[in-house]
């Protein structure tokens, strides 16, 4: 692709410091939309979890919170799907294959740091790559389980229509069912789908806890790497340019 930014490593300066193009525009856009959506979803999710303690009561408020969470969840999901597609067809630096863990590179990187070297990378360093891979797997898991919960809990798309049609009692139109209201519902069928609904809910929430942990480790790692070994990591995700004073390892 013309925009293949690794191929077009651009030397802007004649000094020892070279400026390389990295992270194409769609990748940077994905990153910051994803950060915003995840923060908003954690915030709304936390209100949902602690609504009792926050004095929020009543069915309407509970359902409204879930609807808001799901609507932001759709933006998050579309952004993630676009990123996954871009990871298959986009520029070299956006490729999903770049995210795959490389344990021998991790050991080599650690050994270099131990020797006091500060190896430079155009993309993530091998340790950062592990966190990125884990976050991607968790984001996809959270997306799927969230969509399952949206369908089974409040009958929202893409599965909500199927679910409400399935659990509607004989002669009842599935579209007339309301969340958390047993009117017109076949309770036996509700019991049938309950294990899947519960499993999706548990995987969703525990994946979120794990994601929060990895996000914190990721941020700490970026700060340490930025200060000690690889300056310019954060600005590169904003400007798409990285300034390196020696040739990158990747
Ligand atoms: C990184 C993204 C996400 C985060 C951090 C997140 C966070 C959370 C949290 C903390 C809860 C627990 C609230 C509770 O159990 O009361 C929750 C529940 C829920 N999430 Fe997400 N979520 C994300 C993505 C999504 C997506 C993409 C959807 C669907 C479009 C979704 C749909 C739901 C639904 C329907 C519930 C309610 C489940 C229940 O009441 O047990 N979430 N989410």
mmCIF file with all atom_site columns, C-alpha atoms and ligand atoms in Angstrom, residues 34 37-51 62 66-67 69-78 138-139 142-154 156-158 180 197-198 200-202 204-205 207-209 211-212 215, ligand 1:
data_model
loop_
_atom_site.group_PDB
_atom_site.id
_atom_site.type_symbol
_atom_site.label_atom_id
_atom_site.label_alt_id
_atom_site.label_comp_id
_atom_site.label_asym_id
_atom_site.label_entity_id
_atom_site.label_seq_id
_atom_site.pdbx_PDB_ins_code
_atom_site.Cartn_x
_atom_site.Cartn_y
_atom_site.Cartn_z
_atom_site.occupancy
_atom_site.B_iso_or_equiv
_atom_site.pdbx_formal_charge
_atom_site.auth_seq_id
_atom_site.auth_comp_id
_atom_site.auth_asym_id
_atom_site.auth_atom_id
_atom_site.pdbx_PDB_model_num
ATOM   1   C  CA  . UNK A 1 34  ? -10.689 2.949   21.973 1.00 0.00 ? 34  UNK A CA  1
ATOM   2   C  CA  . UNK A 1 37  ? -14.727 4.247   24.851 1.00 0.00 ? 37  UNK A CA  1
ATOM   3   C  CA  . UNK A 1 38  ? -13.017 1.918   27.334 1.00 0.00 ? 38  UNK A CA  1
ATOM   4   C  CA  . UNK A 1 39  ? -12.784 4.701   29.940 1.00 0.00 ? 39  UNK A CA  1
ATOM   5   C  CA  . UNK A 1 40  ? -16.457 5.610   29.417 1.00 0.00 ? 40  UNK A CA  1
ATOM   6   C  CA  . UNK A 1 41  ? -17.521 1.941   29.561 1.00 0.00 ? 41  UNK A CA  1
ATOM   7   C  CA  . UNK A 1 42  ? -15.526 1.314   32.738 1.00 0.00 ? 42  UNK A CA  1
ATOM   8   C  CA  . UNK A 1 43  ? -17.109 4.428   34.261 1.00 0.00 ? 43  UNK A CA  1
ATOM   9   C  CA  . UNK A 1 44  ? -20.698 3.449   33.323 1.00 0.00 ? 44  UNK A CA  1
ATOM   10  C  CA  . UNK A 1 45  ? -19.986 -0.219  34.219 1.00 0.00 ? 45  UNK A CA  1
ATOM   11  C  CA  . UNK A 1 46  ? -18.756 0.850   37.658 1.00 0.00 ? 46  UNK A CA  1
ATOM   12  C  CA  . UNK A 1 47  ? -21.945 2.889   38.209 1.00 0.00 ? 47  UNK A CA  1
ATOM   13  C  CA  . UNK A 1 48  ? -23.947 -0.199  37.200 1.00 0.00 ? 48  UNK A CA  1
ATOM   14  C  CA  . UNK A 1 49  ? -21.994 -2.359  39.649 1.00 0.00 ? 49  UNK A CA  1
ATOM   15  C  CA  . UNK A 1 50  ? -22.218 0.082   42.564 1.00 0.00 ? 50  UNK A CA  1
ATOM   16  C  CA  . UNK A 1 51  ? -25.606 1.662   41.865 1.00 0.00 ? 51  UNK A CA  1
ATOM   17  C  CA  . UNK A 1 62  ? -31.119 0.205   36.017 1.00 0.00 ? 62  UNK A CA  1
ATOM   18  C  CA  . UNK A 1 66  ? -27.525 -0.634  30.709 1.00 0.00 ? 66  UNK A CA  1
ATOM   19  C  CA  . UNK A 1 67  ? -28.866 0.996   27.531 1.00 0.00 ? 67  UNK A CA  1
ATOM   20  C  CA  . UNK A 1 69  ? -23.541 1.266   28.406 1.00 0.00 ? 69  UNK A CA  1
ATOM   21  C  CA  . UNK A 1 70  ? -24.636 -0.734  25.356 1.00 0.00 ? 70  UNK A CA  1
ATOM   22  C  CA  . UNK A 1 71  ? -24.860 2.317   23.060 1.00 0.00 ? 71  UNK A CA  1
ATOM   23  C  CA  . UNK A 1 72  ? -21.276 3.333   23.949 1.00 0.00 ? 72  UNK A CA  1
ATOM   24  C  CA  . UNK A 1 73  ? -20.453 -0.381  23.621 1.00 0.00 ? 73  UNK A CA  1
ATOM   25  C  CA  . UNK A 1 74  ? -21.589 -0.302  19.973 1.00 0.00 ? 74  UNK A CA  1
ATOM   26  C  CA  . UNK A 1 75  ? -19.149 2.530   19.210 1.00 0.00 ? 75  UNK A CA  1
ATOM   27  C  CA  . UNK A 1 76  ? -16.421 0.564   20.980 1.00 0.00 ? 76  UNK A CA  1
ATOM   28  C  CA  . UNK A 1 77  ? -17.340 -2.595  19.014 1.00 0.00 ? 77  UNK A CA  1
ATOM   29  C  CA  . UNK A 1 78  ? -17.453 -0.876  15.600 1.00 0.00 ? 78  UNK A CA  1
ATOM   30  C  CA  . UNK A 1 138 ? -9.496  -9.225  26.140 1.00 0.00 ? 138 UNK A CA  1
ATOM   31  C  CA  . UNK A 1 139 ? -11.141 -6.432  24.113 1.00 0.00 ? 139 UNK A CA  1
ATOM   32  C  CA  . UNK A 1 142 ? -15.391 -8.269  26.175 1.00 0.00 ? 142 UNK A CA  1
ATOM   33  C  CA  . UNK A 1 143 ? -16.996 -7.215  22.899 1.00 0.00 ? 143 UNK A CA  1
ATOM   34  C  CA  . UNK A 1 144 ? -18.517 -10.651 22.197 1.00 0.00 ? 144 UNK A CA  1
ATOM   35  C  CA  . UNK A 1 145 ? -19.713 -11.259 25.762 1.00 0.00 ? 145 UNK A CA  1
ATOM   36  C  CA  . UNK A 1 146 ? -21.074 -7.688  25.961 1.00 0.00 ? 146 UNK A CA  1
ATOM   37  C  CA  . UNK A 1 147 ? -23.068 -8.196  22.766 1.00 0.00 ? 147 UNK A CA  1
ATOM   38  C  CA  . UNK A 1 148 ? -24.415 -11.515 24.122 1.00 0.00 ? 148 UNK A CA  1
ATOM   39  C  CA  . UNK A 1 149 ? -25.420 -9.777  27.377 1.00 0.00 ? 149 UNK A CA  1
ATOM   40  C  CA  . UNK A 1 150 ? -27.013 -6.888  25.453 1.00 0.00 ? 150 UNK A CA  1
ATOM   41  C  CA  . UNK A 1 151 ? -29.180 -9.433  23.616 1.00 0.00 ? 151 UNK A CA  1
ATOM   42  C  CA  . UNK A 1 152 ? -30.068 -11.673 26.560 1.00 0.00 ? 152 UNK A CA  1
ATOM   43  C  CA  . UNK A 1 153 ? -30.413 -8.959  29.213 1.00 0.00 ? 153 UNK A CA  1
ATOM   44  C  CA  . UNK A 1 154 ? -32.195 -6.058  27.501 1.00 0.00 ? 154 UNK A CA  1
ATOM   45  C  CA  . UNK A 1 156 ? -30.737 -5.195  22.170 1.00 0.00 ? 156 UNK A CA  1
ATOM   46  C  CA  . UNK A 1 157 ? -29.205 -5.983  18.752 1.00 0.00 ? 157 UNK A CA  1
ATOM   47  C  CA  . UNK A 1 158 ? -27.656 -7.943  17.237 1.00 0.00 ? 158 UNK A CA  1
ATOM   48  C  CA  . UNK A 1 180 ? -36.871 -7.525  33.585 1.00 0.00 ? 180 UNK A CA  1
ATOM   49  C  CA  . UNK A 1 197 ? -26.454 -15.472 29.895 1.00 0.00 ? 197 UNK A CA  1
ATOM   50  C  CA  . UNK A 1 198 ? -24.725 -15.942 33.272 1.00 0.00 ? 198 UNK A CA  1
ATOM   51  C  CA  . UNK A 1 200 ? -21.368 -14.365 29.280 1.00 0.00 ? 200 UNK A CA  1
ATOM   52  C  CA  . UNK A 1 201 ? -21.907 -11.938 32.187 1.00 0.00 ? 201 UNK A CA  1
ATOM   53  C  CA  . UNK A 1 202 ? -19.154 -13.500 34.304 1.00 0.00 ? 202 UNK A CA  1
ATOM   54  C  CA  . UNK A 1 204 ? -17.508 -10.069 30.581 1.00 0.00 ? 204 UNK A CA  1
ATOM   55  C  CA  . UNK A 1 205 ? -16.887 -8.708  34.074 1.00 0.00 ? 205 UNK A CA  1
ATOM   56  C  CA  . UNK A 1 207 ? -12.254 -9.912  31.497 1.00 0.00 ? 207 UNK A CA  1
ATOM   57  C  CA  . UNK A 1 208 ? -12.868 -6.254  32.357 1.00 0.00 ? 208 UNK A CA  1
ATOM   58  C  CA  . UNK A 1 209 ? -11.031 -6.688  35.701 1.00 0.00 ? 209 UNK A CA  1
ATOM   59  C  CA  . UNK A 1 211 ? -8.162  -5.613  31.232 1.00 0.00 ? 211 UNK A CA  1
ATOM   60  C  CA  . UNK A 1 212 ? -7.987  -2.882  33.880 1.00 0.00 ? 212 UNK A CA  1
ATOM   61  C  CA  . UNK A 1 215 ? -4.043  -1.306  31.181 1.00 0.00 ? 215 UNK A CA  1
HETATM 62  C  C1  . LIG B 2 .   ? -13.917 -2.436  27.244 1.00 0.00 ? 1   LIG B C1  1
HETATM 63  C  C2  . LIG B 2 .   ? -15.224 -2.334  27.072 1.00 0.00 ? 1   LIG B C2  1
HETATM 64  C  C3  . LIG B 2 .   ? -16.212 -2.607  28.186 1.00 0.00 ? 1   LIG B C3  1
HETATM 65  C  C4  . LIG B 2 .   ? -16.072 -2.436  29.520 1.00 0.00 ? 1   LIG B C4  1
HETATM 66  C  C5  . LIG B 2 .   ? -14.888 -1.887  30.286 1.00 0.00 ? 1   LIG B C5  1
HETATM 67  C  C6  . LIG B 2 .   ? -17.317 -2.884  30.142 1.00 0.00 ? 1   LIG B C6  1
HETATM 68  C  C7  . LIG B 2 .   ? -17.579 -2.879  31.505 1.00 0.00 ? 1   LIG B C7  1
HETATM 69  C  C8  . LIG B 2 .   ? -18.656 -3.482  32.095 1.00 0.00 ? 1   LIG B C8  1
HETATM 70  C  C9  . LIG B 2 .   ? -18.844 -3.682  33.503 1.00 0.00 ? 1   LIG B C9  1
HETATM 71  C  C10 . LIG B 2 .   ? -17.861 -3.252  34.594 1.00 0.00 ? 1   LIG B C10 1
HETATM 72  C  C11 . LIG B 2 .   ? -20.031 -4.290  33.671 1.00 0.00 ? 1   LIG B C11 1
HETATM 73  C  C12 . LIG B 2 .   ? -20.618 -4.785  34.987 1.00 0.00 ? 1   LIG B C12 1
HETATM 74  C  C13 . LIG B 2 .   ? -21.830 -4.099  35.398 1.00 0.00 ? 1   LIG B C13 1
HETATM 75  C  C14 . LIG B 2 .   ? -22.755 -5.025  36.159 1.00 0.00 ? 1   LIG B C14 1
HETATM 76  O  O1  . LIG B 2 .   ? -22.553 -6.243  36.199 1.00 0.00 ? 1   LIG B O1  1
HETATM 77  O  O2  . LIG B 2 .   ? -23.704 -4.495  36.696 1.00 0.00 ? 1   LIG B O2  1
HETATM 78  C  C15 . LIG B 2 .   ? -20.631 -4.470  32.370 1.00 0.00 ? 1   LIG B C15 1
HETATM 79  C  C16 . LIG B 2 .   ? -21.870 -5.028  32.117 1.00 0.00 ? 1   LIG B C16 1
HETATM 80  C  C17 . LIG B 2 .   ? -22.474 -5.050  30.887 1.00 0.00 ? 1   LIG B C17 1
HETATM 81  N  N1  . LIG B 2 .   ? -21.903 -4.754  29.679 1.00 0.00 ? 1   LIG B N1  1
HETATM 82  FE FE1 . LIG B 2 .   ? -20.047 -4.036  29.420 1.00 0.00 ? 1   LIG B FE1 1
HETATM 83  N  N2  . LIG B 2 .   ? -18.167 -3.302  29.144 1.00 0.00 ? 1   LIG B N2  1
HETATM 84  C  C18 . LIG B 2 .   ? -17.531 -3.149  27.940 1.00 0.00 ? 1   LIG B C18 1
HETATM 85  C  C19 . LIG B 2 .   ? -18.039 -3.426  26.695 1.00 0.00 ? 1   LIG B C19 1
HETATM 86  C  C20 . LIG B 2 .   ? -19.348 -3.780  26.443 1.00 0.00 ? 1   LIG B C20 1
HETATM 87  C  C21 . LIG B 2 .   ? -19.946 -3.922  25.139 1.00 0.00 ? 1   LIG B C21 1
HETATM 88  C  C22 . LIG B 2 .   ? -19.197 -3.753  23.800 1.00 0.00 ? 1   LIG B C22 1
HETATM 89  C  C23 . LIG B 2 .   ? -21.240 -4.231  25.316 1.00 0.00 ? 1   LIG B C23 1
HETATM 90  C  C24 . LIG B 2 .   ? -22.308 -4.456  24.262 1.00 0.00 ? 1   LIG B C24 1
HETATM 91  C  C25 . LIG B 2 .   ? -22.490 -3.650  23.239 1.00 0.00 ? 1   LIG B C25 1
HETATM 92  C  C26 . LIG B 2 .   ? -21.474 -4.333  26.742 1.00 0.00 ? 1   LIG B C26 1
HETATM 93  C  C27 . LIG B 2 .   ? -22.668 -4.674  27.338 1.00 0.00 ? 1   LIG B C27 1
HETATM 94  C  C28 . LIG B 2 .   ? -22.849 -4.889  28.692 1.00 0.00 ? 1   LIG B C28 1
HETATM 95  C  C29 . LIG B 2 .   ? -24.098 -5.299  29.289 1.00 0.00 ? 1   LIG B C29 1
HETATM 96  C  C30 . LIG B 2 .   ? -25.415 -5.556  28.566 1.00 0.00 ? 1   LIG B C30 1
HETATM 97  C  C31 . LIG B 2 .   ? -23.870 -5.406  30.665 1.00 0.00 ? 1   LIG B C31 1
HETATM 98  C  C32 . LIG B 2 .   ? -24.892 -5.767  31.725 1.00 0.00 ? 1   LIG B C32 1
HETATM 99  C  C33 . LIG B 2 .   ? -24.664 -7.139  32.177 1.00 0.00 ? 1   LIG B C33 1
HETATM 100 C  C34 . LIG B 2 .   ? -25.269 -7.383  33.505 1.00 0.00 ? 1   LIG B C34 1
HETATM 101 O  O3  . LIG B 2 .   ? -26.117 -6.645  33.954 1.00 0.00 ? 1   LIG B O3  1
HETATM 102 O  O4  . LIG B 2 .   ? -24.877 -8.359  34.119 1.00 0.00 ? 1   LIG B O4  1
HETATM 103 N  N3  . LIG B 2 .   ? -20.302 -4.045  27.396 1.00 0.00 ? 1   LIG B N3  1
HETATM 104 N  N4  . LIG B 2 .   ? -19.756 -3.984  31.415 1.00 0.00 ? 1   LIG B N4  1
#
